[in-house]
mmCIF file of C-alpha atoms in Angstrom:
data_model
loop_
_atom_site.group_PDB
_atom_site.id
_atom_site.type_symbol
_atom_site.label_atom_id
_atom_site.label_comp_id
_atom_site.label_asym_id
_atom_site.label_seq_id
_atom_site.Cartn_x
_atom_site.Cartn_y
_atom_site.Cartn_z
ATOM 1 C CA ALA A 122 -92.144 106.287 -83.477
ATOM 2 C CA CYS A 123 -91.881 108.076 -86.811
ATOM 3 C CA LEU A 124 -90.943 105.854 -89.758
ATOM 4 C CA PHE A 125 -90.403 107.667 -93.055
ATOM 5 C CA GLY A 126 -88.365 107.884 -96.242
ATOM 6 C CA ASN A 127 -85.059 109.610 -96.849
ATOM 7 C CA TYR A 128 -86.228 112.784 -98.591
ATOM 8 C CA ALA A 129 -85.221 116.337 -97.710
ATOM 9 C CA GLY A 130 -88.807 117.589 -97.441
ATOM 10 C CA ASP A 131 -89.888 114.664 -95.285
ATOM 11 C CA ILE A 132 -86.914 115.100 -92.965
ATOM 12 C CA MET A 133 -87.591 118.827 -92.596
ATOM 13 C CA ASN A 134 -91.268 118.315 -91.773
ATOM 14 C CA VAL A 135 -90.574 115.455 -89.365
ATOM 15 C CA LYS A 136 -88.000 117.551 -87.499
ATOM 16 C CA MET A 137 -90.551 120.340 -87.069
ATOM 17 C CA ALA A 138 -93.203 117.859 -85.928
ATOM 18 C CA ILE A 139 -90.796 116.336 -83.403
ATOM 19 C CA GLU A 140 -90.065 119.768 -81.956
ATOM 20 C CA LEU A 141 -93.795 120.387 -81.490
ATOM 21 C CA ALA A 142 -94.299 116.945 -79.939
ATOM 22 C CA GLU A 143 -91.402 117.414 -77.537
ATOM 23 C CA GLU A 144 -92.853 120.734 -76.424
ATOM 24 C CA ASP A 145 -95.873 118.694 -75.301
ATOM 25 C CA GLY A 146 -93.662 116.190 -73.487
ATOM 26 C CA ILE A 147 -93.963 113.464 -76.129
ATOM 27 C CA SER A 148 -90.823 111.417 -76.793
ATOM 28 C CA VAL A 149 -90.245 110.695 -80.486
ATOM 29 C CA LYS A 150 -87.675 108.461 -82.165
ATOM 30 C CA THR A 151 -87.254 107.900 -85.883
ATOM 31 C CA VAL A 152 -86.194 105.375 -88.493
ATOM 32 C CA ILE A 153 -85.346 106.665 -91.967
ATOM 33 C CA ALA A 154 -85.842 104.215 -94.832
ATOM 34 C CA ASN A 155 -82.995 103.972 -97.351
ATOM 35 C CA ASP A 156 -83.711 100.812 -99.320
ATOM 36 C CA ASP A 157 -83.325 102.228 -102.861
ATOM 37 C CA VAL A 158 -80.086 100.609 -104.049
ATOM 38 C CA PRO A 159 -79.468 102.614 -107.262
ATOM 39 C CA SER A 160 -79.813 106.019 -105.584
ATOM 40 C CA ALA A 161 -76.368 105.923 -103.920
ATOM 41 C CA PRO A 162 -73.418 103.522 -103.618
ATOM 42 C CA LYS A 163 -73.273 101.046 -100.754
ATOM 43 C CA SER A 164 -70.488 103.072 -99.131
ATOM 44 C CA GLU A 165 -72.938 105.997 -98.875
ATOM 45 C CA ARG A 166 -76.042 104.030 -97.936
ATOM 46 C CA GLU A 167 -77.220 106.825 -95.623
ATOM 47 C CA LYS A 168 -77.854 108.901 -98.781
ATOM 48 C CA ARG A 169 -80.155 106.345 -100.410
ATOM 49 C CA ARG A 170 -83.829 107.125 -100.868
ATOM 50 C CA GLY A 171 -86.651 105.264 -99.198
ATOM 51 C CA VAL A 172 -89.008 103.547 -101.630
ATOM 52 C CA ALA A 173 -91.326 100.526 -101.403
ATOM 53 C CA GLY A 174 -89.263 98.988 -98.621
ATOM 54 C CA GLU A 175 -90.993 101.537 -96.415
ATOM 55 C CA VAL A 176 -94.138 99.393 -96.642
ATOM 56 C CA LEU A 177 -92.358 96.458 -94.999
ATOM 57 C CA MET A 178 -90.741 98.752 -92.428
ATOM 58 C CA TRP A 179 -94.193 100.109 -91.495
ATOM 59 C CA LYS A 180 -95.630 96.578 -91.327
ATOM 60 C CA VAL A 181 -92.884 95.341 -89.009
ATOM 61 C CA GLY A 182 -92.875 98.444 -86.800
ATOM 62 C CA GLY A 183 -96.655 98.444 -86.565
ATOM 63 C CA ALA A 184 -96.726 94.755 -85.679
ATOM 64 C CA LYS A 185 -94.192 95.293 -82.907
ATOM 65 C CA ALA A 186 -96.322 98.099 -81.491
ATOM 66 C CA ALA A 187 -99.482 95.983 -81.764
ATOM 67 C CA LEU A 188 -97.771 93.271 -79.715
ATOM 68 C CA GLY A 189 -97.102 95.771 -76.940
ATOM 69 C CA GLY A 190 -93.526 96.727 -77.731
ATOM 70 C CA ASP A 191 -92.299 99.969 -76.193
ATOM 71 C CA LEU A 192 -90.811 102.820 -78.236
ATOM 72 C CA ASP A 193 -87.298 101.395 -78.256
ATOM 73 C CA ALA A 194 -88.546 97.948 -79.297
ATOM 74 C CA VAL A 195 -90.608 99.394 -82.158
ATOM 75 C CA ILE A 196 -87.662 101.455 -83.387
ATOM 76 C CA ALA A 197 -85.307 98.458 -83.198
ATOM 77 C CA ALA A 198 -87.706 96.240 -85.161
ATOM 78 C CA ALA A 199 -88.310 98.868 -87.846
ATOM 79 C CA GLN A 200 -84.577 99.526 -88.166
ATOM 80 C CA LYS A 201 -83.884 95.807 -88.513
ATOM 81 C CA ALA A 202 -86.535 95.580 -91.222
ATOM 82 C CA ILE A 203 -85.119 98.381 -93.355
ATOM 83 C CA ASP A 204 -81.515 97.275 -92.775
ATOM 84 C CA ASN A 205 -82.424 93.911 -94.305
ATOM 85 C CA THR A 206 -84.386 95.356 -97.239
ATOM 86 C CA ARG A 207 -83.264 96.350 -100.730
ATOM 87 C CA SER A 208 -85.305 97.828 -103.602
ATOM 88 C CA ILE A 209 -85.024 98.975 -107.201
ATOM 89 C CA GLY A 210 -87.566 100.672 -109.452
ATOM 90 C CA ILE A 211 -88.065 100.843 -113.216
ATOM 91 C CA GLY A 212 -90.199 103.554 -114.810
ATOM 92 C CA LEU A 213 -91.810 103.426 -118.257
ATOM 93 C CA THR A 214 -93.687 106.738 -118.226
ATOM 94 C CA PRO A 215 -93.554 109.944 -116.163
ATOM 95 C CA CYS A 216 -96.155 111.127 -113.680
ATOM 96 C CA THR A 217 -98.013 114.438 -113.473
ATOM 97 C CA ILE A 218 -97.962 116.292 -110.170
ATOM 98 C CA PRO A 219 -101.436 117.898 -109.871
ATOM 99 C CA ALA A 220 -100.087 121.277 -108.739
ATOM 100 C CA VAL A 221 -97.800 121.399 -111.779
ATOM 101 C CA GLY A 222 -100.252 120.057 -114.344
ATOM 102 C CA LYS A 223 -97.682 118.442 -116.622
ATOM 103 C CA PRO A 224 -95.105 115.652 -116.422
ATOM 104 C CA ASN A 225 -91.969 116.679 -114.562
ATOM 105 C CA PHE A 226 -89.711 114.571 -116.795
ATOM 106 C CA SER A 227 -89.969 112.444 -119.934
ATOM 107 C CA ILE A 228 -89.213 108.892 -121.030
ATOM 108 C CA GLU A 229 -89.163 108.183 -124.752
ATOM 109 C CA PRO A 230 -91.502 105.486 -126.106
ATOM 110 C CA GLY A 231 -89.772 102.124 -126.193
ATOM 111 C CA LYS A 232 -87.401 103.142 -123.390
ATOM 112 C CA MET A 233 -87.341 102.538 -119.643
ATOM 113 C CA GLU A 234 -85.514 104.268 -116.797
ATOM 114 C CA VAL A 235 -83.755 101.931 -114.366
ATOM 115 C CA GLY A 236 -83.487 103.090 -110.760
ATOM 116 C CA ILE A 237 -86.092 105.817 -111.089
ATOM 117 C CA GLY A 238 -87.361 107.477 -107.904
ATOM 118 C CA HIS A 239 -91.006 107.780 -106.924
ATOM 119 C CA HIS A 240 -90.881 111.552 -107.366
ATOM 120 C CA GLY A 241 -89.300 111.256 -110.789
ATOM 121 C CA GLU A 242 -85.719 111.408 -109.551
ATOM 122 C CA PRO A 243 -83.358 110.208 -112.298
ATOM 123 C CA GLY A 244 -82.234 106.611 -112.280
ATOM 124 C CA ILE A 245 -78.911 105.033 -113.173
ATOM 125 C CA GLU A 246 -79.608 104.499 -116.869
ATOM 126 C CA VAL A 247 -82.178 104.808 -119.646
ATOM 127 C CA THR A 248 -82.268 101.696 -121.780
ATOM 128 C CA ASP A 249 -84.430 99.962 -124.355
ATOM 129 C CA LEU A 250 -87.635 98.479 -122.974
ATOM 130 C CA LYS A 251 -87.073 94.897 -121.806
ATOM 131 C CA THR A 252 -89.390 91.949 -121.319
ATOM 132 C CA ALA A 253 -90.658 91.198 -117.819
ATOM 133 C CA ASP A 254 -88.261 88.241 -117.590
ATOM 134 C CA GLU A 255 -85.315 90.436 -118.555
ATOM 135 C CA MET A 256 -86.392 93.098 -116.053
ATOM 136 C CA ALA A 257 -86.568 90.512 -113.276
ATOM 137 C CA GLN A 258 -83.013 89.380 -113.959
ATOM 138 C CA MET A 259 -81.735 92.952 -114.218
ATOM 139 C CA MET A 260 -83.360 94.037 -110.949
ATOM 140 C CA LEU A 261 -82.197 91.030 -108.954
ATOM 141 C CA ASP A 262 -78.670 91.461 -110.310
ATOM 142 C CA VAL A 263 -78.628 94.908 -108.701
ATOM 143 C CA ILE A 264 -80.192 94.222 -105.306
ATOM 144 C CA LEU A 265 -79.142 90.676 -104.358
ATOM 145 C CA PRO A 266 -75.377 91.356 -104.092
ATOM 146 C CA ASP A 267 -75.933 94.569 -102.152
ATOM 147 C CA LEU A 268 -77.051 93.134 -98.792
ATOM 148 C CA PRO A 269 -76.031 90.454 -99.786
ATOM 149 C CA PHE A 270 -78.724 87.795 -100.015
ATOM 150 C CA ASN A 271 -77.371 84.238 -99.860
ATOM 151 C CA THR A 272 -78.290 80.619 -100.499
ATOM 152 C CA GLY A 273 -80.660 79.374 -97.799
ATOM 153 C CA ASP A 274 -82.144 82.789 -97.001
ATOM 154 C CA GLU A 275 -85.881 83.225 -96.476
ATOM 155 C CA VAL A 276 -87.231 86.470 -97.898
ATOM 156 C CA VAL A 277 -90.284 88.603 -98.415
ATOM 157 C CA VAL A 278 -90.735 89.751 -102.006
ATOM 158 C CA LEU A 279 -92.841 92.852 -102.602
ATOM 159 C CA ILE A 280 -93.622 93.889 -106.161
ATOM 160 C CA SER A 281 -95.441 97.205 -106.326
ATOM 161 C CA GLY A 282 -96.840 98.902 -109.387
ATOM 162 C CA LEU A 283 -96.138 102.610 -109.683
ATOM 163 C CA GLY A 284 -99.765 103.518 -110.347
ATOM 164 C CA ALA A 285 -100.689 102.549 -113.905
ATOM 165 C CA THR A 286 -99.192 99.087 -114.330
ATOM 166 C CA PRO A 287 -101.776 96.293 -114.750
ATOM 167 C CA VAL A 288 -101.745 93.779 -111.910
ATOM 168 C CA MET A 289 -101.414 90.959 -114.438
ATOM 169 C CA GLU A 290 -98.084 92.433 -115.557
ATOM 170 C CA LEU A 291 -96.912 92.577 -111.942
ATOM 171 C CA TYR A 292 -97.659 88.879 -111.498
ATOM 172 C CA ILE A 293 -95.802 88.053 -114.720
ATOM 173 C CA LEU A 294 -92.770 89.821 -113.253
ATOM 174 C CA TYR A 295 -93.191 88.063 -109.901
ATOM 175 C CA ASN A 296 -93.335 84.670 -111.603
ATOM 176 C CA LYS A 297 -89.849 85.189 -113.038
ATOM 177 C CA VAL A 298 -88.494 86.730 -109.813
ATOM 178 C CA ALA A 299 -89.665 83.681 -107.853
ATOM 179 C CA GLU A 300 -88.111 81.340 -110.423
ATOM 180 C CA LEU A 301 -84.754 83.145 -110.293
ATOM 181 C CA LEU A 302 -84.727 83.156 -106.493
ATOM 182 C CA GLU A 303 -85.527 79.447 -106.423
ATOM 183 C CA ASP A 304 -82.561 78.855 -108.741
ATOM 184 C CA LYS A 305 -80.385 80.578 -106.115
ATOM 185 C CA GLN A 306 -81.997 78.495 -103.334
ATOM 186 C CA ILE A 307 -83.518 81.596 -101.771
ATOM 187 C CA SER A 308 -86.976 80.807 -100.389
ATOM 188 C CA VAL A 309 -89.884 83.241 -100.774
ATOM 189 C CA TYR A 310 -91.601 83.169 -97.376
ATOM 190 C CA ARG A 311 -94.281 85.693 -98.340
ATOM 191 C CA PRO A 312 -94.955 87.428 -101.661
ATOM 192 C CA TYR A 313 -96.851 90.711 -101.937
ATOM 193 C CA VAL A 314 -97.932 91.825 -105.414
ATOM 194 C CA GLY A 315 -100.048 94.917 -106.062
ATOM 195 C CA ASP A 316 -100.105 98.704 -105.824
ATOM 196 C CA TYR A 317 -98.469 99.235 -102.436
ATOM 197 C CA PHE A 318 -96.215 102.234 -103.111
ATOM 198 C CA THR A 319 -97.265 104.265 -106.127
ATOM 199 C CA SER A 320 -96.371 107.457 -107.971
ATOM 200 C CA LEU A 321 -99.657 108.838 -109.286
ATOM 201 C CA GLU A 322 -100.183 107.551 -112.857
ATOM 202 C CA MET A 323 -96.615 106.422 -113.576
ATOM 203 C CA MET A 324 -96.213 103.131 -115.412
ATOM 204 C CA GLY A 325 -93.493 100.992 -113.897
ATOM 205 C CA VAL A 326 -92.639 98.742 -111.000
ATOM 206 C CA THR A 327 -90.584 98.476 -107.829
ATOM 207 C CA LEU A 328 -89.033 95.203 -106.681
ATOM 208 C CA THR A 329 -88.303 94.927 -102.954
ATOM 209 C CA VAL A 330 -86.679 91.975 -101.172
ATOM 210 C CA MET A 331 -86.336 91.673 -97.386
ATOM 211 C CA LYS A 332 -84.192 89.027 -95.664
ATOM 212 C CA LEU A 333 -85.984 87.409 -92.710
ATOM 213 C CA ASP A 334 -85.047 86.038 -89.317
ATOM 214 C CA ASP A 335 -87.433 84.498 -86.782
ATOM 215 C CA GLU A 336 -88.431 87.858 -85.294
ATOM 216 C CA LEU A 337 -89.131 89.456 -88.670
ATOM 217 C CA LYS A 338 -91.174 86.428 -89.769
ATOM 218 C CA THR A 339 -93.358 86.718 -86.665
ATOM 219 C CA LEU A 340 -93.920 90.433 -87.246
ATOM 220 C CA ILE A 341 -94.580 90.052 -90.972
ATOM 221 C CA ASP A 342 -97.105 87.275 -90.269
ATOM 222 C CA LEU A 343 -99.190 89.309 -87.805
ATOM 223 C CA ASP A 344 -102.662 90.210 -89.077
ATOM 224 C CA ALA A 345 -103.093 93.713 -90.463
ATOM 225 C CA ASP A 346 -106.205 95.638 -91.458
ATOM 226 C CA SER A 347 -105.633 99.116 -92.856
ATOM 227 C CA MET A 348 -106.350 101.128 -95.997
ATOM 228 C CA GLY A 349 -102.879 100.489 -97.389
ATOM 229 C CA PHE A 350 -102.137 96.966 -96.178
ATOM 230 C CA THR A 351 -104.423 94.099 -95.202
ATOM 231 C CA GLN A 352 -103.614 90.469 -94.498
ATOM 232 C CA PHE A 353 -104.907 87.623 -92.388
ATOM 233 C CA LYS A 354 -103.508 84.334 -91.150
ATOM 234 C CA LYS A 355 -101.090 82.626 -93.533
#
């Protein structure tokens, strides 16, 4: 199983890798993450980028494999995960790609870019810098209607810094996100706050919400021990 984001370079490289694997008699199936709501309208969801929702897709797919699921079962679980996941990012500063040596875009001081991509792809608007509480409301207003998420849902909330955002700031944002979800009677089953899906030294944040069913809860709960994601019994 190959689980990756919806980027032209990634797709090209995966296709070449699949061809090589198939020459060796290895069967490969894929799931392409497209959780980034601002990157394309809902009617063209297949064009959306994959962002921090990929982390939850990898967790669910990996858990299914760890439980002995075959290729089709792993693919089905990963696809269900990403289909029930929505994300939005906000950037406060650009990042510097080492091979380039300078920022590949700019954000004026006191401004923020809503819907920014992890490679610096433009967002949906540049606006005045907001407070964490205002950002939480703005981000949820974009992603909750898109699935949609409804009263009574249980969700995973993942808040990832983009590389240079203090963890304390991420928790301040999560506090308001949790409060707003509670107001809508949406229950946070598991929160994840930290640097899970970063963009070098960019300051900013991604908010990801995944709607759960019984299968996804079981797979999310499974222990994990890796460089990028570690958790133990709830």
